[in-house]
Amino acid sequence: MKILCHILLIFFMTNFAFSQSSKTDSISKSKISELQFMVGKWEGSGWMMGRQGKSNFVQTEDISFKLDSTAIHIEGKGMANGKTIHDALAILTYNKNDDNYLFRSYLPSGQNAEFKAELIDSKLYWYPNENVRYIIWLTENGQWYEKGEYQREGNWNQFFEMTLDKNE
């Protein structure tokens, strides 16, 4: 009898541990759906300021909804002079507790980090730190426009710009 009780206990613990709710979080889904404008395959070009001055690049972004539209999967690749200069994967989700978006980025180097993001006037802002921000929105022509800015002495200064066209 003791063995049977142990077997039943292990069965129930294992069954409980591996079960998960299949119900979609409607709040997260609603908030993530506000970022529909980003979803698709994009390509175009941009520039960024570096130590050697302004450099140009070509960029692709492959963006899709995941997990019943409660997350956005982002793959970005930038090339310049035949070399990869940017290769990143990101997951964008909604944090109900803090009422903001979370932007988690992964690089081939093994680096990854989570950044705060927010939607302001149909533009997605994400902040690698308190003095740097990226802003993404669609132009009147339906193009992806993104700019990066850093803050110095209370002023925002642009160091990055990218314009992409939707392929699909």
Coordinates of C-alpha atoms in Angstrom, one line a residue, residues 65-123:
F65 CA 3.7 37.2 -34.0
K66 CA 4.3 34.2 -31.7
L67 CA 2.5 32.5 -28.8
D68 CA -1.0 33.3 -30.0
S69 CA 0.0 36.9 -30.7
T70 CA 1.2 37.5 -27.1
A71 CA 4.8 38.0 -28.3
I72 CA 6.7 39.4 -31.3
H73 CA 9.7 37.7 -32.7
I74 CA 12.3 40.0 -34.4
E75 CA 15.3 39.0 -36.5
G76 CA 17.4 41.8 -37.8
K77 CA 20.5 41.6 -40.0
G78 CA 22.6 44.5 -41.2
M79 CA 25.4 44.4 -43.9
A80 CA 28.0 46.9 -45.0
N81 CA 30.8 46.2 -47.5
G82 CA 29.8 42.6 -47.7
K83 CA 30.2 42.0 -44.0
T84 CA 27.6 41.4 -41.3
I85 CA 27.6 44.4 -38.9
H86 CA 24.4 43.6 -37.1
D87 CA 22.9 40.3 -36.4
A88 CA 20.3 40.2 -33.6
L89 CA 17.2 38.4 -32.4
A90 CA 14.7 40.0 -30.1
I91 CA 11.5 39.0 -28.3
L92 CA 9.0 41.8 -27.6
T93 CA 6.3 41.1 -24.9
Y94 CA 4.0 43.0 -22.6
N95 CA 4.5 43.2 -18.8
K96 CA 1.2 43.6 -17.1
N97 CA 2.7 44.2 -13.7
D98 CA 4.7 47.3 -14.9
D99 CA 2.3 48.2 -17.7
N100 CA 5.0 48.4 -20.3
Y101 CA 6.6 46.4 -23.1
L102 CA 9.7 44.4 -22.6
F103 CA 12.3 44.2 -25.4
R104 CA 14.7 41.3 -24.9
S105 CA 17.6 41.3 -27.4
Y106 CA 20.1 38.5 -28.1
L107 CA 23.4 38.7 -30.0
P108 CA 25.7 36.0 -31.5
S109 CA 28.3 37.0 -28.9
G110 CA 26.1 35.5 -26.2
Q111 CA 25.2 39.0 -24.9
N112 CA 21.5 39.5 -24.1
A113 CA 19.6 42.0 -22.2
E114 CA 16.1 43.2 -21.4
F115 CA 15.0 46.7 -22.1
K116 CA 12.0 48.8 -21.3
A117 CA 9.8 49.8 -24.2
E118 CA 6.7 51.8 -24.6
L119 CA 4.2 52.8 -27.3
I120 CA 3.7 56.6 -27.6
D121 CA 1.6 58.1 -30.3
S122 CA 1.8 54.9 -32.5
K123 CA 5.6 54.9 -32.2

